[in-house]
Short mmCIF file of C-alpha atoms and ligand atoms in Angstrom, two decimals:
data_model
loop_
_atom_site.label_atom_id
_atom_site.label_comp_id
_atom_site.label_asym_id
_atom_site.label_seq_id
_atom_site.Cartn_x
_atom_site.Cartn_y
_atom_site.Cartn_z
CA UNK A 219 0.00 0.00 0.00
CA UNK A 220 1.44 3.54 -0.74
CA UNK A 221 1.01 6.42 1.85
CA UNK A 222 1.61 9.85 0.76
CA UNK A 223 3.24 11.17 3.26
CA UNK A 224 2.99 15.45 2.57
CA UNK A 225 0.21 15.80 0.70
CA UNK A 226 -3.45 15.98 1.85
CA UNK A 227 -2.91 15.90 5.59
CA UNK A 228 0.09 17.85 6.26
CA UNK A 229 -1.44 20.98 4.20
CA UNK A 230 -4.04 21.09 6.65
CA UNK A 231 -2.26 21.20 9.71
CA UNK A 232 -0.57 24.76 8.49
CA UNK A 233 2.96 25.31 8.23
CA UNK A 234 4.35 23.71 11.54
CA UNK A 235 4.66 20.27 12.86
CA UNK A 236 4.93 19.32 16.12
CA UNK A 237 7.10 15.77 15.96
CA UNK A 238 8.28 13.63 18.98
CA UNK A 239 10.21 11.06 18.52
CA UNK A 240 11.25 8.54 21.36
CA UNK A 241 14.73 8.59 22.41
CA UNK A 242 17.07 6.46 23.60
CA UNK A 243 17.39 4.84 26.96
CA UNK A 244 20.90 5.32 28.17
CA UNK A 245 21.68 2.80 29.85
CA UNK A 246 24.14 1.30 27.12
CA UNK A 247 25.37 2.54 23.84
CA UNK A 248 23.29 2.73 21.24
CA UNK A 249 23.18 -0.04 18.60
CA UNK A 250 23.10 0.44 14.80
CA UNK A 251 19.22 -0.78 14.84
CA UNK A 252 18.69 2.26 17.26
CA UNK A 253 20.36 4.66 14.76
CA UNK A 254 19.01 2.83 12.07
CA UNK A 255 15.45 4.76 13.32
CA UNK A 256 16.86 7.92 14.07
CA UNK A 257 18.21 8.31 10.72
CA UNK A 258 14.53 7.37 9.31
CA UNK A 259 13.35 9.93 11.68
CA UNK A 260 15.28 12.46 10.47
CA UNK A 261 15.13 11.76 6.66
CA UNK A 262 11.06 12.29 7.69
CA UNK A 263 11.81 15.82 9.12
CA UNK A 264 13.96 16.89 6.66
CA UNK A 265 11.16 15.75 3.82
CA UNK A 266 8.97 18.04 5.84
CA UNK A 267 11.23 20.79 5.71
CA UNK A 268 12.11 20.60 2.35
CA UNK A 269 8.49 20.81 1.69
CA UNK A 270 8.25 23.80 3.51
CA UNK A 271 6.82 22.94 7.20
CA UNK A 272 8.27 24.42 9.89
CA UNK A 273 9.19 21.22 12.26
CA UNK A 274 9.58 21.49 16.45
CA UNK A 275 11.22 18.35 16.86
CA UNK A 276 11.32 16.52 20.97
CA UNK A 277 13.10 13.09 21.79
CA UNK A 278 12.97 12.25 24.78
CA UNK A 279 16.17 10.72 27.04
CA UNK A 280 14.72 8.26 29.15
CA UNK A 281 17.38 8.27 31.89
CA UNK A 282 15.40 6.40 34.39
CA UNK A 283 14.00 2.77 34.09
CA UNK A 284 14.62 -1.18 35.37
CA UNK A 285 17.75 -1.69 32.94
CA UNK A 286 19.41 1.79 34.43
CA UNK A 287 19.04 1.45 37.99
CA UNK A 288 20.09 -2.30 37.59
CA UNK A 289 23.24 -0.92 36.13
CA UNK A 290 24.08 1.56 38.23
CA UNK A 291 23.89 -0.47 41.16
CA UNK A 292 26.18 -3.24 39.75
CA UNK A 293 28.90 -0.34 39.28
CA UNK A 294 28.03 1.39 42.72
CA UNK A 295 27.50 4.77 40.23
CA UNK A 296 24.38 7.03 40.61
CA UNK A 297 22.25 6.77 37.41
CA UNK A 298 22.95 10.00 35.77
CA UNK A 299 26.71 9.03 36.78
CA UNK A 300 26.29 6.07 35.41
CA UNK A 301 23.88 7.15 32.36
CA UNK A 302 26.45 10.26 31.39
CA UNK A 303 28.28 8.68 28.94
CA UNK A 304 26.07 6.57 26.98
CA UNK A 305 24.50 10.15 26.38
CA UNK A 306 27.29 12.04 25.36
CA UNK A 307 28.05 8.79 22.93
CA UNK A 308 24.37 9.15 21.52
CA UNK A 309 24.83 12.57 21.05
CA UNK A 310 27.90 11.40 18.84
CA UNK A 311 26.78 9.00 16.93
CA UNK A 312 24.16 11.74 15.71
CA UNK A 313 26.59 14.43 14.79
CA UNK A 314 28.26 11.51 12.94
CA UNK A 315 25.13 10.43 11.06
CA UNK A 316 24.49 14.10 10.65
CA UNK A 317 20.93 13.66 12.13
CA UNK A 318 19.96 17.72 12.71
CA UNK A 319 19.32 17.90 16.26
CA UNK A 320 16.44 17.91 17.91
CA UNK A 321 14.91 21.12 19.64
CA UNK A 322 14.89 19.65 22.89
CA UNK A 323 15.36 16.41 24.09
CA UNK A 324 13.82 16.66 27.44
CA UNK A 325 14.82 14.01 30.35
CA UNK A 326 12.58 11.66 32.31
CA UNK A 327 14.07 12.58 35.71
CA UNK A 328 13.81 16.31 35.09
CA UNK A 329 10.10 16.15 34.68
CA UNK A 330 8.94 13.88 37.68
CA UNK A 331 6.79 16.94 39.13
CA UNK A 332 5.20 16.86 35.63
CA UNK A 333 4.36 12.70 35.85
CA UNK A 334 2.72 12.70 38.77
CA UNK A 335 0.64 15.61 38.49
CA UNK A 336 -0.44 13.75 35.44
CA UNK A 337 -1.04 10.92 37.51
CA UNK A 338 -3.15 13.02 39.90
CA UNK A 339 -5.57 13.95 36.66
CA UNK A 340 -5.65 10.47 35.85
CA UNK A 341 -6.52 9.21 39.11
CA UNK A 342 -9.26 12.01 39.47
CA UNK A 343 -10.96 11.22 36.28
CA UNK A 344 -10.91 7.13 37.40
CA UNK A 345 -8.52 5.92 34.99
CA UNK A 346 -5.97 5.17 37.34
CA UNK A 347 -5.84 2.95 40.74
CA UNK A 348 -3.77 2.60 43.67
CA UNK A 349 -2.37 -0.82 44.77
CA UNK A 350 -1.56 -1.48 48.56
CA UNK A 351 1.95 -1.22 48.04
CA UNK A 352 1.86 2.51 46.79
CA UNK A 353 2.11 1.57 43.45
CA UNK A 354 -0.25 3.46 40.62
CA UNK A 355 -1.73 1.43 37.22
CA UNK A 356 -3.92 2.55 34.56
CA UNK A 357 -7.32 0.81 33.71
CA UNK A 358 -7.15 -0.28 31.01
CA UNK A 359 -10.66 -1.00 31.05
CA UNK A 360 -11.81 2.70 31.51
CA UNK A 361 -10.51 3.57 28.42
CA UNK A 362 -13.22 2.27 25.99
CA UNK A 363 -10.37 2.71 23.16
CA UNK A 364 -7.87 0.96 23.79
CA UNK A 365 -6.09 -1.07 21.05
CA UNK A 366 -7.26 1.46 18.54
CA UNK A 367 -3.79 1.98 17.10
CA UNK A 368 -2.91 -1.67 16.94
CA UNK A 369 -6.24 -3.71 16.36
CA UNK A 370 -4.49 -5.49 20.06
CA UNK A 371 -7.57 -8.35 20.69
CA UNK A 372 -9.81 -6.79 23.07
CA UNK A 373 -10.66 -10.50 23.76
CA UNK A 374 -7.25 -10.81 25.33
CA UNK A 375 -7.73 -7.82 27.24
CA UNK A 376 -7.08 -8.89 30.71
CA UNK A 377 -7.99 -5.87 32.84
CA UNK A 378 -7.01 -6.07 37.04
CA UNK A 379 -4.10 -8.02 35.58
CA UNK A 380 -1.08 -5.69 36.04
CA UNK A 381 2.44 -5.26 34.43
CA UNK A 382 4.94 -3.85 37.01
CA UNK A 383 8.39 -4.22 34.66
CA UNK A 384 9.49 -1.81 32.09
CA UNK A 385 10.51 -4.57 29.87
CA UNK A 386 6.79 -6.37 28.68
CA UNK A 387 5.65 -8.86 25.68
CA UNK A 388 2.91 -8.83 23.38
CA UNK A 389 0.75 -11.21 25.16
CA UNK A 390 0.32 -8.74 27.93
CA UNK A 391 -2.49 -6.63 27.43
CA UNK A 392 -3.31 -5.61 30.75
CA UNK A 393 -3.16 -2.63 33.01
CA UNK A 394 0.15 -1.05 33.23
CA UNK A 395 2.48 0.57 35.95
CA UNK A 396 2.09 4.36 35.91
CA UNK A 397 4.00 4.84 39.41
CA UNK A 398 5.79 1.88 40.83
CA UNK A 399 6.47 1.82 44.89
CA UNK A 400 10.06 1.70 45.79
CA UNK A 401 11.77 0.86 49.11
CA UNK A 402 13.32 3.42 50.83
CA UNK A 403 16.90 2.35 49.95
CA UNK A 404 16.19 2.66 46.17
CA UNK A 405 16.32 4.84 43.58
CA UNK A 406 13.06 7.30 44.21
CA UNK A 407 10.92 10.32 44.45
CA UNK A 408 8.67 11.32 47.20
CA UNK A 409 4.70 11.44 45.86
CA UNK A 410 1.40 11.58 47.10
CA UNK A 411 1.81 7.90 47.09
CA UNK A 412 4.62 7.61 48.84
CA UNK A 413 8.43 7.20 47.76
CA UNK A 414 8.53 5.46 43.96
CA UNK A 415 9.54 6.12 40.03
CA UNK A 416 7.29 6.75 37.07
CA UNK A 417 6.32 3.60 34.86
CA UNK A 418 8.37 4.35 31.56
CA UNK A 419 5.14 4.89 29.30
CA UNK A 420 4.14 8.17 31.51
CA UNK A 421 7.32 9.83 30.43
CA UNK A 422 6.65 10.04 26.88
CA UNK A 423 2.91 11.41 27.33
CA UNK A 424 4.00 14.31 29.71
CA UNK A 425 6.97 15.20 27.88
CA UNK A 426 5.72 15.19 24.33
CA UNK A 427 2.67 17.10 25.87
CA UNK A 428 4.69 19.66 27.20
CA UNK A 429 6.74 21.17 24.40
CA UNK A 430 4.21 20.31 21.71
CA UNK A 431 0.42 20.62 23.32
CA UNK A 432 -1.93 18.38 24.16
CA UNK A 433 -2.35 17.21 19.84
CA UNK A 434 0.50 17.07 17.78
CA UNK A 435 1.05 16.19 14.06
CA UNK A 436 3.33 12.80 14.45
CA UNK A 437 4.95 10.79 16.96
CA UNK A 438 7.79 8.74 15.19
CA UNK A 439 9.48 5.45 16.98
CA UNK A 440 10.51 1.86 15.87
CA UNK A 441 7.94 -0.76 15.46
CA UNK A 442 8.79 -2.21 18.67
CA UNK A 443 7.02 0.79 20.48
CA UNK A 444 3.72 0.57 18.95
CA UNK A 445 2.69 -1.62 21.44
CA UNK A 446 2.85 -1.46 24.61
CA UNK A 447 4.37 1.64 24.56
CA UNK A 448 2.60 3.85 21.85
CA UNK A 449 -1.20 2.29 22.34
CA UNK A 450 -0.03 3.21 26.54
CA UNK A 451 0.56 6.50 25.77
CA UNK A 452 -2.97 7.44 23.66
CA UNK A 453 -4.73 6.10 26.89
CA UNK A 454 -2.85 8.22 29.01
CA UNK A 455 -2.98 10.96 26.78
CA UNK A 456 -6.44 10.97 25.49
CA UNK A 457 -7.91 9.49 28.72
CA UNK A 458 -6.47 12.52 30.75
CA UNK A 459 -7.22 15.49 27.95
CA UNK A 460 -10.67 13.63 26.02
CA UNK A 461 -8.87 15.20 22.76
CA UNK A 462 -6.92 13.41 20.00
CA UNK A 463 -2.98 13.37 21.09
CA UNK A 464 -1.57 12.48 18.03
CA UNK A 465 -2.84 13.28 14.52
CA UNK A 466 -0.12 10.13 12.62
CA UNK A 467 2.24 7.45 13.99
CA UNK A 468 5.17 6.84 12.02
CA UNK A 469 6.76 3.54 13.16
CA UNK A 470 9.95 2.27 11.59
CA UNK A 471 10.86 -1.50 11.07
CA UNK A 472 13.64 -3.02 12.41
CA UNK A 473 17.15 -3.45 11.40
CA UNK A 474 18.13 -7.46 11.68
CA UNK A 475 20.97 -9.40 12.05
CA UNK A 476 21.06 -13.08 10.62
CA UNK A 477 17.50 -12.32 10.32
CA UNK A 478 16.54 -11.29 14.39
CA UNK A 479 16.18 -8.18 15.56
CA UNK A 480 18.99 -6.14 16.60
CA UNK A 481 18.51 -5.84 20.34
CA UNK A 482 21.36 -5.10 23.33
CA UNK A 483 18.97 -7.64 25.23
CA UNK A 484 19.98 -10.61 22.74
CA UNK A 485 23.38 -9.39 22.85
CA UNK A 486 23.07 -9.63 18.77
CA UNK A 487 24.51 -5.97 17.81
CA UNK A 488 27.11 -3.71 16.95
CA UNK A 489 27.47 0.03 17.73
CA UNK A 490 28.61 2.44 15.46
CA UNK A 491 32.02 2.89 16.74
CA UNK A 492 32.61 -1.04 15.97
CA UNK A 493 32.09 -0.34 12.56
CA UNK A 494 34.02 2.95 12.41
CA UNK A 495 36.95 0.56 13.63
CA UNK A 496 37.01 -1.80 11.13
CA UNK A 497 37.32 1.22 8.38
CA UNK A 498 34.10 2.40 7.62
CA UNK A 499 32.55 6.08 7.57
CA UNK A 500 29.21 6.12 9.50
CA UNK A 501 27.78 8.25 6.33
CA UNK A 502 28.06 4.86 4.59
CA UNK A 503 25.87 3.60 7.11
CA UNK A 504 23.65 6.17 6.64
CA UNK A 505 23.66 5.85 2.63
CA UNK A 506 22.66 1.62 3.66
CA UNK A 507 19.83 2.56 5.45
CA UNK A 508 18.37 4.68 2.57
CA UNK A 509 18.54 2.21 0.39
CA UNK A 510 15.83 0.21 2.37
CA UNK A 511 12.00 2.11 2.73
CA UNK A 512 11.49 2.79 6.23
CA UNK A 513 9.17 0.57 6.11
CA UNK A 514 10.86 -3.07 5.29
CA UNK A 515 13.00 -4.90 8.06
CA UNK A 516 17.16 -4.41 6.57
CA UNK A 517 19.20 -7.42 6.97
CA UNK A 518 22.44 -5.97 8.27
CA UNK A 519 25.21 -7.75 7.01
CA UNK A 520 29.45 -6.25 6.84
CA UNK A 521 29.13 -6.82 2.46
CA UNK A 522 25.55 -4.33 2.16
CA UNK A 523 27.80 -1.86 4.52
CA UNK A 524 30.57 -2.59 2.19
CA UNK A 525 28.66 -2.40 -0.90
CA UNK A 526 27.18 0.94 0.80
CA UNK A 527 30.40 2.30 1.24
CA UNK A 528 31.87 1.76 -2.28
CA UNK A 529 28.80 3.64 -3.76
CA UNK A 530 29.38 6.16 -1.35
CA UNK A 531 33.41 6.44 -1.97
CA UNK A 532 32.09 6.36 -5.64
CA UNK A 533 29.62 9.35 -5.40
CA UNK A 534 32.40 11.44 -3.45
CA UNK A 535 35.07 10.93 -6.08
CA UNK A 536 32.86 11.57 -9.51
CA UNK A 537 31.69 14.36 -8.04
CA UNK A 538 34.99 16.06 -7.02
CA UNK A 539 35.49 16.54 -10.55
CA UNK A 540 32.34 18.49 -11.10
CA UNK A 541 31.76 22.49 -11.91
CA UNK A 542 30.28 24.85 -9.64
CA UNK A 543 26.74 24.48 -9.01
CA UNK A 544 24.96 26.74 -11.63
CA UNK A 545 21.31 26.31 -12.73
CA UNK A 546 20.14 22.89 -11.89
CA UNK A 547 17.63 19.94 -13.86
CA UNK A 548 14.37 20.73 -13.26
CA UNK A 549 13.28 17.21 -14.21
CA UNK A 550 15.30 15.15 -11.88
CA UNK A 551 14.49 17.28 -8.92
CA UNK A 552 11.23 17.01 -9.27
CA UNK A 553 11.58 13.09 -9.95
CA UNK A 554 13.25 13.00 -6.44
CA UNK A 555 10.93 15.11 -4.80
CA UNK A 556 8.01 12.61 -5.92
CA UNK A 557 9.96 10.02 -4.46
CA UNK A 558 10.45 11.58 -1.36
CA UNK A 559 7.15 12.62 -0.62
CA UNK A 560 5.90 9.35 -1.48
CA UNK A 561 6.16 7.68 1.65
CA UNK A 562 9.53 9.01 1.91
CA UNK A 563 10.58 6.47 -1.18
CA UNK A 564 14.47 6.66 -0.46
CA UNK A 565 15.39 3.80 -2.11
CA UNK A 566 13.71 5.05 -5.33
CA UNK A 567 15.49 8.91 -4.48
CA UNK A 568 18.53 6.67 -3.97
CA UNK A 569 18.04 5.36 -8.14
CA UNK A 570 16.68 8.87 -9.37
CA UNK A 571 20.14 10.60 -7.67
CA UNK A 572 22.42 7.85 -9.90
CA UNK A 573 20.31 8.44 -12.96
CA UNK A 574 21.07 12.29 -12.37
CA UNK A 575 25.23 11.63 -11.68
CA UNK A 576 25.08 8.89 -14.96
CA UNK A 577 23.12 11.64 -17.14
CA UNK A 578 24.70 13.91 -19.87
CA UNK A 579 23.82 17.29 -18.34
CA UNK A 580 26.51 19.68 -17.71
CA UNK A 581 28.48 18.82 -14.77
CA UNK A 582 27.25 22.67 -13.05
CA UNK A 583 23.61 21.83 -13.51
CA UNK A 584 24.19 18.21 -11.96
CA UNK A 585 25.97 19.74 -8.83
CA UNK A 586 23.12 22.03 -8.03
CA UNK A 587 20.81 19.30 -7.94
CA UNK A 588 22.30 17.07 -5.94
CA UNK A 589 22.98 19.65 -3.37
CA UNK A 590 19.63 20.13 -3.33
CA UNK A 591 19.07 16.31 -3.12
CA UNK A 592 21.67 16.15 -0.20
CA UNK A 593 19.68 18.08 2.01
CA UNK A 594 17.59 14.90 2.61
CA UNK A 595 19.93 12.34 1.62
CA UNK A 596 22.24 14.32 4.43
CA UNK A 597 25.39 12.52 2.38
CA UNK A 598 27.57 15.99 2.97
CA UNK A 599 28.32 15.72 -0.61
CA UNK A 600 29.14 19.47 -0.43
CA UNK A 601 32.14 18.54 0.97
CA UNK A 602 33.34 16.30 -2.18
CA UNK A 603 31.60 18.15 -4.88
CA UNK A 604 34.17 20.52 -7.13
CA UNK A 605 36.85 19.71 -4.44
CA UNK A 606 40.46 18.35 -5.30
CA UNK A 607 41.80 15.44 -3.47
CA UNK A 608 44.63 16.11 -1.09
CA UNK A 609 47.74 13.67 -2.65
CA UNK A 610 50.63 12.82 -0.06
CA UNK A 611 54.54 13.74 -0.90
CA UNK A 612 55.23 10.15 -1.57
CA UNK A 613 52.32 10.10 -4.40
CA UNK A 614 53.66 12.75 -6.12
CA UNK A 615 56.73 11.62 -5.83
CA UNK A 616 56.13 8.27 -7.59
CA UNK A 617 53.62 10.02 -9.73
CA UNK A 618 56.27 12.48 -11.16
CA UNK A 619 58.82 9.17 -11.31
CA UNK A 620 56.32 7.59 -13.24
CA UNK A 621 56.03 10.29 -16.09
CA UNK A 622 59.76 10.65 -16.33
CA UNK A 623 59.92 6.42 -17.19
CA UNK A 624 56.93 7.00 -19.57
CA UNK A 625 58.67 10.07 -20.65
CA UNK A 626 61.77 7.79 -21.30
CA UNK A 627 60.09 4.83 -23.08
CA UNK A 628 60.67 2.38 -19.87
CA UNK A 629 56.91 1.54 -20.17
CA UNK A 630 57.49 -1.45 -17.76
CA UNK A 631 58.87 0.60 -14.59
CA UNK A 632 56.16 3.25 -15.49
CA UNK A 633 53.21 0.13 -15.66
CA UNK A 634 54.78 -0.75 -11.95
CA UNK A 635 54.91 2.47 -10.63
CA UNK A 636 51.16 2.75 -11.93
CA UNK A 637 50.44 -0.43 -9.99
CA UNK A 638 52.00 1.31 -6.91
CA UNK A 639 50.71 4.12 -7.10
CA UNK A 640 46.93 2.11 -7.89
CA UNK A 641 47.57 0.61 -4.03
CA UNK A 642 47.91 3.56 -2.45
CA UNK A 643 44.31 4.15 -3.76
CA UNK A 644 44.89 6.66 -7.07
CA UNK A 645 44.63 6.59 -10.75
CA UNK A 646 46.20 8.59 -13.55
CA UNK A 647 44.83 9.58 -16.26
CA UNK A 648 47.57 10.55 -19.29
CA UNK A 649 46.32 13.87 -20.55
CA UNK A 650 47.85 16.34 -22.89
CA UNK A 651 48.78 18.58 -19.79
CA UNK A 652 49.99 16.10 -17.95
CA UNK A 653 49.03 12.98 -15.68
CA UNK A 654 45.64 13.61 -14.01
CA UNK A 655 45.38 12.29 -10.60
CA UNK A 656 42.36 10.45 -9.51
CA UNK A 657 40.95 8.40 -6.81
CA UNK A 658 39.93 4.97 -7.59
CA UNK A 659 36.73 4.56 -7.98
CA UNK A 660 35.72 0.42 -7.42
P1 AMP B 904 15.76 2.22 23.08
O1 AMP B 904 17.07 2.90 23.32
O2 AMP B 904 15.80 0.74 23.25
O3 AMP B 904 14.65 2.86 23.89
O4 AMP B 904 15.36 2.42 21.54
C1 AMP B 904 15.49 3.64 20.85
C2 AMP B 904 14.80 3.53 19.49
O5 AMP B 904 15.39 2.49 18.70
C3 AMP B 904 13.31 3.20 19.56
O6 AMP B 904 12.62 4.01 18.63
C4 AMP B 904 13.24 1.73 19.16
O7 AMP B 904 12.00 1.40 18.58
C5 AMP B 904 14.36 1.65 18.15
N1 AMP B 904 14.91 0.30 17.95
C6 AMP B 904 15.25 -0.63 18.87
N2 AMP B 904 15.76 -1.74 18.28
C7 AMP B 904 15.75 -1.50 16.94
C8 AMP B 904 16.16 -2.26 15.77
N3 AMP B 904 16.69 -3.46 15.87
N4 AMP B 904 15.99 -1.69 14.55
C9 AMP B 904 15.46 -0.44 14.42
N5 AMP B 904 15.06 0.32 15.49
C10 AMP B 904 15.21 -0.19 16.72
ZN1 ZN B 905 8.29 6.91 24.01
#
């Protein structure tokens, strides 16, 4: 089925959208499945952008749950000691993907006064109870709509059955923990309810609700969130305000390995700085994952990344040798821009940007295009595009020894230098003026 993403329903909403995204949970690094939907989520603002909305982008850092105080005990480390640098690492793996920041990515534990005067509403209008143990849930059977967003089986509905642990399964629809009671010696807050810690769906409800209003145009996560977590949050949401809280969901699928999902639980992943060691430029990670639509599971595997890093390298280099951007082709742009808005059709934006680089416009026209292509495709081609290759002293030393052999008619020592030179990662090209230096292109 093909959504269009910007028309129709966009144009209605005016020229701003409110978009929250849900953010990491620090209590490891990120994996490449994680950044795998934060690139999709950007790619989806920047499609807005370039389409003229104005966007007010939230993510949320959820710095508190089961996982993190687990953690933080085992090393003896508070948990924002002990979250600290699994955020400053997120925050670098996005200014490596080149994922535009957000506008504010608002913490869990700076907004507990927020949650549980939530709570309060919620347990004024019925929708939430209180167990013996100080603990808070939400009724799910108050809330005549639940399992709107994903068709969840009101037949397995099991309401006054209760879910305490941030970690849950599919098979448990059932009431879920909005406050859970903590012992004195554990990580807490003082409430109405006594000393505890927010349930981890709460978070995202007050948070998103406070920098965007109680509707917004789209909340954005993987597909692992739409449910519990995202059908949680419209009962919270709607059941506390009686208004729609989210006009669109926008869930992306997962990134796999040997065919499972990419998970820390499973143990199954890589981060990006395990690539990055074994050679490879997170941009060409970025260039793999918009090759797949948002919207089909990608396979990882070290040959796609491979693959996706020669068509990168490739890009880069036949681009250096292009002329300043002047003009542009109307045609292709607005090919792309089809594609985009499409259902943000990357991988056919992906084909319509190689049709543009293999066609027989003038090399100016093609370089204003693609910039303008690049500020989705968020490649940084601008720093390739009419830009000569640095070459090392010893390259131009064996390049210049090479011309002198040719020069001299000892075509077998200049063939050898040429296959020296050719490991070292350049071509020449014998011009009229001289030898050309390039970089090889696979
Ligand atoms: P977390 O840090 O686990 O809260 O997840 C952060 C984001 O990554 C959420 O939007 C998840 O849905 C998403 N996510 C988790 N695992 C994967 C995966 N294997 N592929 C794509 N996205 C994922
Ligand atoms: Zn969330």
């Amino acid at each position: 089925m093909i959504v269009l993403i910007v028309p129709a329903w966009l144009w209605r909403s005016g020229s701003k959208v409110g978009l929250y995204t849900c953010g990491p949970t620090t209590y490891d690094f990120a994996h490449i499945g994680n950044l795998r939907t934060f690139v999709f989520e950007d790619v989806l603002q920047k499609v807005l952008e370039v389409n003229g909305f104005t966007v007010k982008r939230v993510m949320n850092i959820t710095d508190i749950d089961d996982k993190i105080i687990k953690g933080a005990r085992e090393k003896g480390l508070g948990i924002s000691e002990f979250s600290a640098p699994f955020e400053k690492a997120f925050f670098q793996d996005l200014e490596k993907l080149n994922i535009k920041s957000a506008n504010v990515y608002p913490k869990a534990t700076e907004h507990i006064g927020h949650m549980i005067k939530y709570i309060e509403e919620l347990i004024k209008k019925g929708l939430a109870y209180v167990e013996k143990d100080g603990s808070l849930y939400f009724d799910i059977s108050k809330f005549p709509d639940y399992g709107r967003l994903t068709g969840v089986d009101k037949r397995q509905l099991k309401s006054g059955t209760r879910v305490l642990s941030d970690e849950y399964s599919k098979d448990n629809v059932s009431d879920f923990a909005l406050w859970k009671a903590v012992e004195a010696n554990e990580v807490g807050y003082d409430s109405p309810w006594g000393r505890g810690r927010p349930g981890w769906h709460i978070e995202c409800s007050v948070m998103s609700q406070e920098y965007l209003g109680q509707t917004f145009d789209i909340h954005a996560g993987g597909v692992d969130l739409l449910f519990p977590h995202h059908e949680n949050e419209i009962a919270q949401s709607e059941g506390k305000t009686t208004h729609k809280f989210v006009n669109f969901f926008v869930e992306g699928e997962h990134l796999l390995v040997d065919g499972q999902k990419m998970a820390k639980s499973t143990g199954n992943f890589y981060k990006l700085n395990d690539l990055q060691e074994k050679g490879f430029d997170p941009l060409s990670f970025r260039y793999l994952c918009l090759i797949a639509h948002y919207r089909d599971k990608l396979n990882f595997t070290w040959e796609s990344l491979s693959a996706a890093q020669n068509a990168l390298h490739n890009l880069r280099e036949t681009i250096r040798g292009w002329d300043s951007p002047n003009i542009g082709c109307a045609g292709f742009e607005q090919d792309f821009k089809e594609a985009i808005n499409n259902d943000l059709g990357m991988p056919q934006a992906i084909a319509i940007l190689w049709e543009l680089v293999k066609s027989d416009y003038p090399t100016s026209a093609k370089a204003k295009t693609i910039l303008e292509m690049d500020k989705i495709l968020g490649l940084k081609l601008d720093e390739y595009l009419g830009k000569q290759i640095e070459i090392s002293e010893n390259v131009m030393k064996l390049v210049n020894e090479r011309e002198n052999s040719r020069k001299s008619g000892d075509f077998r020592k200049s063939d050898k230098l040429r296959r020296e030179i050719k490991k070292l990662g350049f071509e020449i090209d014998d011009t009229p003026s001289g030898p050309k230096i390039k970089v090889v292109v696979n």
